[in-house]
mmCIF file of C-alpha atoms and ligand atoms in Angstrom:
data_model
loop_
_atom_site.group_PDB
_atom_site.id
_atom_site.type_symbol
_atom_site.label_atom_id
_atom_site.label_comp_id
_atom_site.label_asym_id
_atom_site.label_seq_id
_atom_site.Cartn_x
_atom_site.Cartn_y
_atom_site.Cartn_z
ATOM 1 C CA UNK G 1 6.784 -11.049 1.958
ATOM 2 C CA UNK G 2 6.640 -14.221 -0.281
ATOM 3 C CA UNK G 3 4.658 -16.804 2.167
ATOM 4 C CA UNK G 4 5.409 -20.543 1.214
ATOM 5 C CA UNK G 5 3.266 -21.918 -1.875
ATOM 6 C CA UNK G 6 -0.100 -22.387 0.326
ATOM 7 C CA UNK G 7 -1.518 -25.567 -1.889
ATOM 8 C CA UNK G 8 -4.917 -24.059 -3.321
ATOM 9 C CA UNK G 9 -4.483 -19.957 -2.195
ATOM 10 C CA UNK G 10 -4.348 -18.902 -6.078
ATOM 11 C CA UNK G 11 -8.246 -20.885 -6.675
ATOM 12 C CA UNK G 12 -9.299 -19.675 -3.086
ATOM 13 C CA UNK G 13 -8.012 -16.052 -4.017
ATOM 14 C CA UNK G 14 -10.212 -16.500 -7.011
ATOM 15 C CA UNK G 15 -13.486 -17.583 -5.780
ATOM 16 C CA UNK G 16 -13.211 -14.802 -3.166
ATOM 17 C CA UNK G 17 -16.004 -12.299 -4.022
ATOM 18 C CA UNK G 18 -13.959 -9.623 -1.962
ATOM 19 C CA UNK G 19 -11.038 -9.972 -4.525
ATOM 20 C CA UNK G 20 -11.826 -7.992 -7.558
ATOM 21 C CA UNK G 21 -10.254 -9.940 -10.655
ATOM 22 C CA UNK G 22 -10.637 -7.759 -13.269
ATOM 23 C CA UNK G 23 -10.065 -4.572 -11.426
ATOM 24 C CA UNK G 24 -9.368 -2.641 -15.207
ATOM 25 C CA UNK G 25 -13.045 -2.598 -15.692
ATOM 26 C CA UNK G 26 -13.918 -0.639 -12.361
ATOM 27 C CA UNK G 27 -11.497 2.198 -13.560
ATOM 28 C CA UNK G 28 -13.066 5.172 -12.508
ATOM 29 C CA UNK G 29 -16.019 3.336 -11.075
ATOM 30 C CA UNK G 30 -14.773 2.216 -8.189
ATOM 31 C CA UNK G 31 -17.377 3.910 -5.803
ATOM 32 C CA UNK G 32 -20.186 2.048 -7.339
ATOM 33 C CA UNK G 33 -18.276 -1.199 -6.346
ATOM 34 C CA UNK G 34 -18.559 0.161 -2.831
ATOM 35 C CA UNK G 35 -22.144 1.418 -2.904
ATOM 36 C CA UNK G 36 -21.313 5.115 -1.810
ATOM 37 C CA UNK G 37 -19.612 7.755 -2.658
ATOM 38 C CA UNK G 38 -16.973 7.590 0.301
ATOM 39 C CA UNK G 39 -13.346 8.474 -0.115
ATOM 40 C CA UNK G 40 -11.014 5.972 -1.480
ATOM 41 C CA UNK G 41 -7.338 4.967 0.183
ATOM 42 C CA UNK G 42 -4.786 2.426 -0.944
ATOM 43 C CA UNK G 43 -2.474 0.505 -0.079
ATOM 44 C CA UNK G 44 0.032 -0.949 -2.218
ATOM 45 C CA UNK G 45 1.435 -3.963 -1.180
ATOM 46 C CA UNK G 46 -0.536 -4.692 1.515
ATOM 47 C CA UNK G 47 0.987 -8.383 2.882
ATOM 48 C CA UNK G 48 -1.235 -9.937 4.885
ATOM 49 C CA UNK G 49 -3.665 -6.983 5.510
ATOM 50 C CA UNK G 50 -3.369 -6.087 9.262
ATOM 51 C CA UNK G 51 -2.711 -2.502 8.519
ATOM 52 C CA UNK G 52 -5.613 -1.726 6.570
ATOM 53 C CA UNK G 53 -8.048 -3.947 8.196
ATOM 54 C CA UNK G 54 -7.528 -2.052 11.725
ATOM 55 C CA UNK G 55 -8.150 1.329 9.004
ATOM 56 C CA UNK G 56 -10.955 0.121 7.367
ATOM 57 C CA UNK G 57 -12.284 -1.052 11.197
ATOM 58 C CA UNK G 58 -12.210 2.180 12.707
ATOM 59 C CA UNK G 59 -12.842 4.316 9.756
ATOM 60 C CA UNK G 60 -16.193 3.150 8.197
ATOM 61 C CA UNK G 61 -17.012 6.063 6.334
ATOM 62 C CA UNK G 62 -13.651 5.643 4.090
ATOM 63 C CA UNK G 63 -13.216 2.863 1.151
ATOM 64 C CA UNK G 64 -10.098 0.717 1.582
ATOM 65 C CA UNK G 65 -8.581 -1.318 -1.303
ATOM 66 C CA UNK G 66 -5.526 -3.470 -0.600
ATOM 67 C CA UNK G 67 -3.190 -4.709 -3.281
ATOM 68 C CA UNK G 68 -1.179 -7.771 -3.097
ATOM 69 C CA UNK G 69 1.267 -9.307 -5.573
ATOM 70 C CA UNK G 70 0.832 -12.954 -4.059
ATOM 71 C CA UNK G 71 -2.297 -15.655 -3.518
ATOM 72 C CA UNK G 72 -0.647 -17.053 -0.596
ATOM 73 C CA UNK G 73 0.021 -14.153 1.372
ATOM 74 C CA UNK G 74 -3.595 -12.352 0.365
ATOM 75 C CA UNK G 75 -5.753 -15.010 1.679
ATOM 76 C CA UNK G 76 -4.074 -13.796 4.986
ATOM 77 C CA UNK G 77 -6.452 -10.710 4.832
ATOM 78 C CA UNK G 78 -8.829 -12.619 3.518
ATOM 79 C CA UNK G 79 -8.955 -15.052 6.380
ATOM 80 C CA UNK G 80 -9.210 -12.100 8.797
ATOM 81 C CA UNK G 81 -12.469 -11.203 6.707
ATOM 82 C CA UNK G 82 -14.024 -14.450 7.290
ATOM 83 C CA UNK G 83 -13.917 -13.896 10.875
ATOM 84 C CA UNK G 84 -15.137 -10.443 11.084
ATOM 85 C CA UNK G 85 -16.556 -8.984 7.792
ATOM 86 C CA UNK G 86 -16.328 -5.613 6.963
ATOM 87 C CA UNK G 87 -18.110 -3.673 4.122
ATOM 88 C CA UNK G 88 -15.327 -0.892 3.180
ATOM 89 C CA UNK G 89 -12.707 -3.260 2.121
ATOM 90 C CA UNK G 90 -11.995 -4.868 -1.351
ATOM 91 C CA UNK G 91 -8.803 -6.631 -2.633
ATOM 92 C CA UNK G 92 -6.567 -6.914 -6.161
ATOM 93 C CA UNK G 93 -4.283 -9.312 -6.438
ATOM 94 C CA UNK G 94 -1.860 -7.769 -8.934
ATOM 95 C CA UNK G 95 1.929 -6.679 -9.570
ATOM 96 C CA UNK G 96 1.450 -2.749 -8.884
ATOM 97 C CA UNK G 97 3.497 -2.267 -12.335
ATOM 98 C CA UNK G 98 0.043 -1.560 -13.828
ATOM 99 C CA UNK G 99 -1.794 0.173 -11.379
ATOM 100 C CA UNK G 100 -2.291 3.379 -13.134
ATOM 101 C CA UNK G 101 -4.709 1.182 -15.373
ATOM 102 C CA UNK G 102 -7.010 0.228 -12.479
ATOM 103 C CA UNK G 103 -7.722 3.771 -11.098
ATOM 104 C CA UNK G 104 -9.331 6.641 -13.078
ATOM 105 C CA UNK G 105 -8.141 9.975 -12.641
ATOM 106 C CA UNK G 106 -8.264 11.629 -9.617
ATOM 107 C CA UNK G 107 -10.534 8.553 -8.262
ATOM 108 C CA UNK G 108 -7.821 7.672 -5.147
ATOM 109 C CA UNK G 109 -8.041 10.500 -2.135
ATOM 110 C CA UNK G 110 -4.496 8.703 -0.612
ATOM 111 C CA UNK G 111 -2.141 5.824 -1.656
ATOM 112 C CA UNK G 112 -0.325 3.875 1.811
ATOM 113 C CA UNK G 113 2.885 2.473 0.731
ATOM 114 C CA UNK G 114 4.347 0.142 4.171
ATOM 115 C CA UNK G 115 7.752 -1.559 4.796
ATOM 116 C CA UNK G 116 7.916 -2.381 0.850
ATOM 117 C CA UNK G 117 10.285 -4.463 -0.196
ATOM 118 C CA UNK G 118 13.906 -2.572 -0.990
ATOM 119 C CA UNK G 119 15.449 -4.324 -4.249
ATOM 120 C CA UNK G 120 18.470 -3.868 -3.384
ATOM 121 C CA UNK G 121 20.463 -3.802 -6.653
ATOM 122 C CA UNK G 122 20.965 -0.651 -8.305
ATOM 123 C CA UNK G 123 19.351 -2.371 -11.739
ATOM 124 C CA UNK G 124 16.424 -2.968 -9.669
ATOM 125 C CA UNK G 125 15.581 0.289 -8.440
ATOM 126 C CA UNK G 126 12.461 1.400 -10.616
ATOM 127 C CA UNK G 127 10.555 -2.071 -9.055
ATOM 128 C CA UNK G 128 10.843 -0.096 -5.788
ATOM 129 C CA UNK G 129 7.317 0.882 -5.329
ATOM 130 C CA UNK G 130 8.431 4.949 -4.455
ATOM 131 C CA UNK G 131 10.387 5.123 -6.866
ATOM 132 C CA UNK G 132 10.415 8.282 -9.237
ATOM 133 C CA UNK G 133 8.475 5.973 -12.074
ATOM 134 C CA UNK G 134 6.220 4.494 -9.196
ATOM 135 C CA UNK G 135 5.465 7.902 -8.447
ATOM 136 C CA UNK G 136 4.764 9.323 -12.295
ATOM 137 C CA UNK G 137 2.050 6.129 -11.720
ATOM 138 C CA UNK G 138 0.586 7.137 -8.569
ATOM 139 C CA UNK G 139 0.311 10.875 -10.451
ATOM 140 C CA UNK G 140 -2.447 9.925 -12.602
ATOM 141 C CA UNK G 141 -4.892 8.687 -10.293
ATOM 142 C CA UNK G 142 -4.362 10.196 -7.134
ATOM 143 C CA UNK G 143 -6.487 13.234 -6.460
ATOM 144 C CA UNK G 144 -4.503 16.742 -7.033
ATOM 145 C CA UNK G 145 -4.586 17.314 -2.867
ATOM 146 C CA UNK G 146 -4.322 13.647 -2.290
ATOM 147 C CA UNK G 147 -1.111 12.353 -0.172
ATOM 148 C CA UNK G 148 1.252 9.183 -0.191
ATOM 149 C CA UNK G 149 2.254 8.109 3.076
ATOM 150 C CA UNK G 150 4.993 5.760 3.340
ATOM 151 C CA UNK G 151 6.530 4.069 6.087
ATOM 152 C CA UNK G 152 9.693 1.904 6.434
ATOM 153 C CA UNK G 153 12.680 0.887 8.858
ATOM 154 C CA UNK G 154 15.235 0.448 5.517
ATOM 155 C CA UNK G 155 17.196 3.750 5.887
ATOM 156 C CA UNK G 156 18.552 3.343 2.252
ATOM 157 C CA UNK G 157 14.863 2.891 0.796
ATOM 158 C CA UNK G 158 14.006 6.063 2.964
ATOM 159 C CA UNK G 159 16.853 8.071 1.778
ATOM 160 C CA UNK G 160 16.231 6.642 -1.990
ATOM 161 C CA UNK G 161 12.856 7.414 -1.570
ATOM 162 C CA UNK G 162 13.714 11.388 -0.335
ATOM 163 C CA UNK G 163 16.018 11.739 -3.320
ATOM 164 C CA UNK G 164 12.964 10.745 -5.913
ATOM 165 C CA UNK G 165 10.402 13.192 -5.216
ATOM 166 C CA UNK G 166 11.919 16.251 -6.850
ATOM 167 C CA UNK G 167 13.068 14.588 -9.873
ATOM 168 C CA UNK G 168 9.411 12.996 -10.138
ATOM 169 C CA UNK G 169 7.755 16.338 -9.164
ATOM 170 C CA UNK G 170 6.523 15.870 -5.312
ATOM 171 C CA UNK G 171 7.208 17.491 -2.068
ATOM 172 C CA UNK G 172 7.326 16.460 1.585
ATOM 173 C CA UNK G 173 4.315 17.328 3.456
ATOM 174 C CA UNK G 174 5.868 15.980 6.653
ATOM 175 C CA UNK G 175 9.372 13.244 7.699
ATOM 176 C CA UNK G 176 10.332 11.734 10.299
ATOM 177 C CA UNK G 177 13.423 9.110 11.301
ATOM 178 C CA UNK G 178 11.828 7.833 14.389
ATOM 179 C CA UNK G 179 7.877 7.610 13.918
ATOM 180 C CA UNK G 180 7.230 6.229 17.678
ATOM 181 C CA UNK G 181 9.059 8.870 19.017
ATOM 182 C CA UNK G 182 7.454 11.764 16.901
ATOM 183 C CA UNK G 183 4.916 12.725 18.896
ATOM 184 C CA UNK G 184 2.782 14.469 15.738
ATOM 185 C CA UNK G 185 3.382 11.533 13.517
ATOM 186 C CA UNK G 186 3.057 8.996 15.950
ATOM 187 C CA UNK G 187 -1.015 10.578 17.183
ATOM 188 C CA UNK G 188 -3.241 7.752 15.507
ATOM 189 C CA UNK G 189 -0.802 5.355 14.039
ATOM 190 C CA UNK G 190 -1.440 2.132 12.904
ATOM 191 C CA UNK G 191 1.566 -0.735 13.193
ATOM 192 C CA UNK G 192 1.515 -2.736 10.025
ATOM 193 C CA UNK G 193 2.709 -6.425 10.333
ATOM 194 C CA UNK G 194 6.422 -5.312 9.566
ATOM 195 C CA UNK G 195 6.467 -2.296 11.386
ATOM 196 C CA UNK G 196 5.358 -4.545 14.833
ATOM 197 C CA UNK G 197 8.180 -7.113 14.115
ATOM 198 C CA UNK G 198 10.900 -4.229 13.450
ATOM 199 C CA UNK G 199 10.187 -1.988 15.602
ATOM 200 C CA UNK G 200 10.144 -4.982 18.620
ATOM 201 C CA UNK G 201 13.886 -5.291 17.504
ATOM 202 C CA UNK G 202 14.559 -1.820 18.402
ATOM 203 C CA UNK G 203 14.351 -0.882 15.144
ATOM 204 C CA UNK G 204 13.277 3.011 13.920
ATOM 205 C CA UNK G 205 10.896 3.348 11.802
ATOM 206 C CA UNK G 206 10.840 5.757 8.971
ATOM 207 C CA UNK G 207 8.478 7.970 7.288
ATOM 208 C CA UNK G 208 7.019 10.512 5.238
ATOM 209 C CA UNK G 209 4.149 12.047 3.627
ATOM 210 C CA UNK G 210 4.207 13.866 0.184
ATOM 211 C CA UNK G 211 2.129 15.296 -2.017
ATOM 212 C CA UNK G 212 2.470 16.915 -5.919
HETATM 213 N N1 SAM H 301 2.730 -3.744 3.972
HETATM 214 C C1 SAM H 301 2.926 -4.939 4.762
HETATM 215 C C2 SAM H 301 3.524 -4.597 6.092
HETATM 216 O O1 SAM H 301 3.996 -3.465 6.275
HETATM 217 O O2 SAM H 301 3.492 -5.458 6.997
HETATM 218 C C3 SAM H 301 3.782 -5.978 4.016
HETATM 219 C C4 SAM H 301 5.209 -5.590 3.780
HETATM 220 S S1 SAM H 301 6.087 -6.796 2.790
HETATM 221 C C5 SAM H 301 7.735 -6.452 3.082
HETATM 222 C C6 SAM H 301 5.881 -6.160 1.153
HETATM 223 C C7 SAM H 301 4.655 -6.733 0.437
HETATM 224 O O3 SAM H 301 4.464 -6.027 -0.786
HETATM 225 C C8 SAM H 301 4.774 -8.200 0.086
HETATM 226 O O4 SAM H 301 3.645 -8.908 0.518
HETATM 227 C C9 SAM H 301 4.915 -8.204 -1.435
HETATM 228 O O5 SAM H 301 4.378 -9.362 -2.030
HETATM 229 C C10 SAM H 301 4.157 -6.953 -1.810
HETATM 230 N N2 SAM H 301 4.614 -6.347 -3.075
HETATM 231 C C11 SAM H 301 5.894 -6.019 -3.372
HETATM 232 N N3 SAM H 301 5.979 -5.500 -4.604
HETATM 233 C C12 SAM H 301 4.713 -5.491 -5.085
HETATM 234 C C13 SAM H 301 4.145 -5.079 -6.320
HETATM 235 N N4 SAM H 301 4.902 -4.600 -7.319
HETATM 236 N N5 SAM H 301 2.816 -5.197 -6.494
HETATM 237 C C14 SAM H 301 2.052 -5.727 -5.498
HETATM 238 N N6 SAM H 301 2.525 -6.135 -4.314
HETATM 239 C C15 SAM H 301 3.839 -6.019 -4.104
#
């Protein structure tokens, strides 16, 4: 999702107090940040934030932190937090590339990858986010029982995605090629912006849920 150039989202994005701008410095403190010692989920590539603000909404007693390549498409969530503020939910603005330097190990009890974006081209395939080197990343600071769950309605990302665990050393918990219809996997889910708009096209929608 690359939202037109909103004029000023980069300085807003910056003077947000919710958006943590030198996330490196929290590694493995990231609880203090929060003021408890709650569990800690993220989501990588978070858009505009719908998903994890409904989370964070109904599930007070867990730590949310969203992370978002682009300004202009952050201050999206960030907007929704101006109307209704809520304390278990912090932001980075940051290519994911480096995100084993923002969480200490172990720190991250479960890592939400939605509807990211497929690079196509076979030269691109280690920016896909579950990738096998994505997933050596999300190795060192998810917890040892922690899970990745990761939803999409790309079939080839899905079936690229199946193909990388075992090289990278992870195992499906639990898949499914039609989430609405899956009556286990579909108890308690949360739509994500993509996820409404494909899925209103008829659209399935993938996913899984690994662990190490
Ligand atoms: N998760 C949202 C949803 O399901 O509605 C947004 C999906 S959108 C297709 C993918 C988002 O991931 C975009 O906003 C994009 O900027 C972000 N993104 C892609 N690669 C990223 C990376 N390496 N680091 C951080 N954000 C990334």
């Amino acid at each position: 999702m690359r939202l037109k150039n909103i004029k000023g989202a980069r300085e807003a994005v910056e003077h947000n107090p919710l958006v943590i701008l030198e996330p490196e410095g929290l590694k493995g403190r990231w609880r203090e940040s929060f003021g408890n010692n709650h569990p800690l989920y993220v989501e990588i590539g978070m858009g505009k934030g719908k998903f994890l603000y409904e989370m964070a909404g109904i599930n007070p007693g867990i730590n949310y932190i969203g992370i978002e390549k682009y300004s202009s498409v952050l201050l999206r969530a960030l907007q929704r937090m101006d109307e209704k503020p809520l304390s278990n939910l912090l932001f980075i603005r940051m290519d994911a590339e480096n995100v084993e330097k923002v969480f200490g190990e172990g720190e991250v009890d479960g890592i939400y990858l939605n509807f990211s974006d497929p690079w196509p081209k076979e030269r691109h395939a280690k920016r896909r986010l579950p990738s096998r080197e994505f997933l050596k990343r999300y190795d060192k600071f998810l917890k040892k029982e922690g899970v990745l769950e990761f939803k999409t309605d790309n079939k080839g990302l899905f079936d690229f995605a199946l193909e990388e665990l075992s090289p990278a050393g992870w195992e499906a918990v639990k898949v499914t090629f039609d989430l609405h219809n899956d009556k286990e996997m579909a108890e308690g889910n949360i739509m994500t912006e993509y996820e409404e708009k494909f899925s209103s096209k008829g659209n399935p929608i993938y996913k899984y849920i690994i662990r190490r």
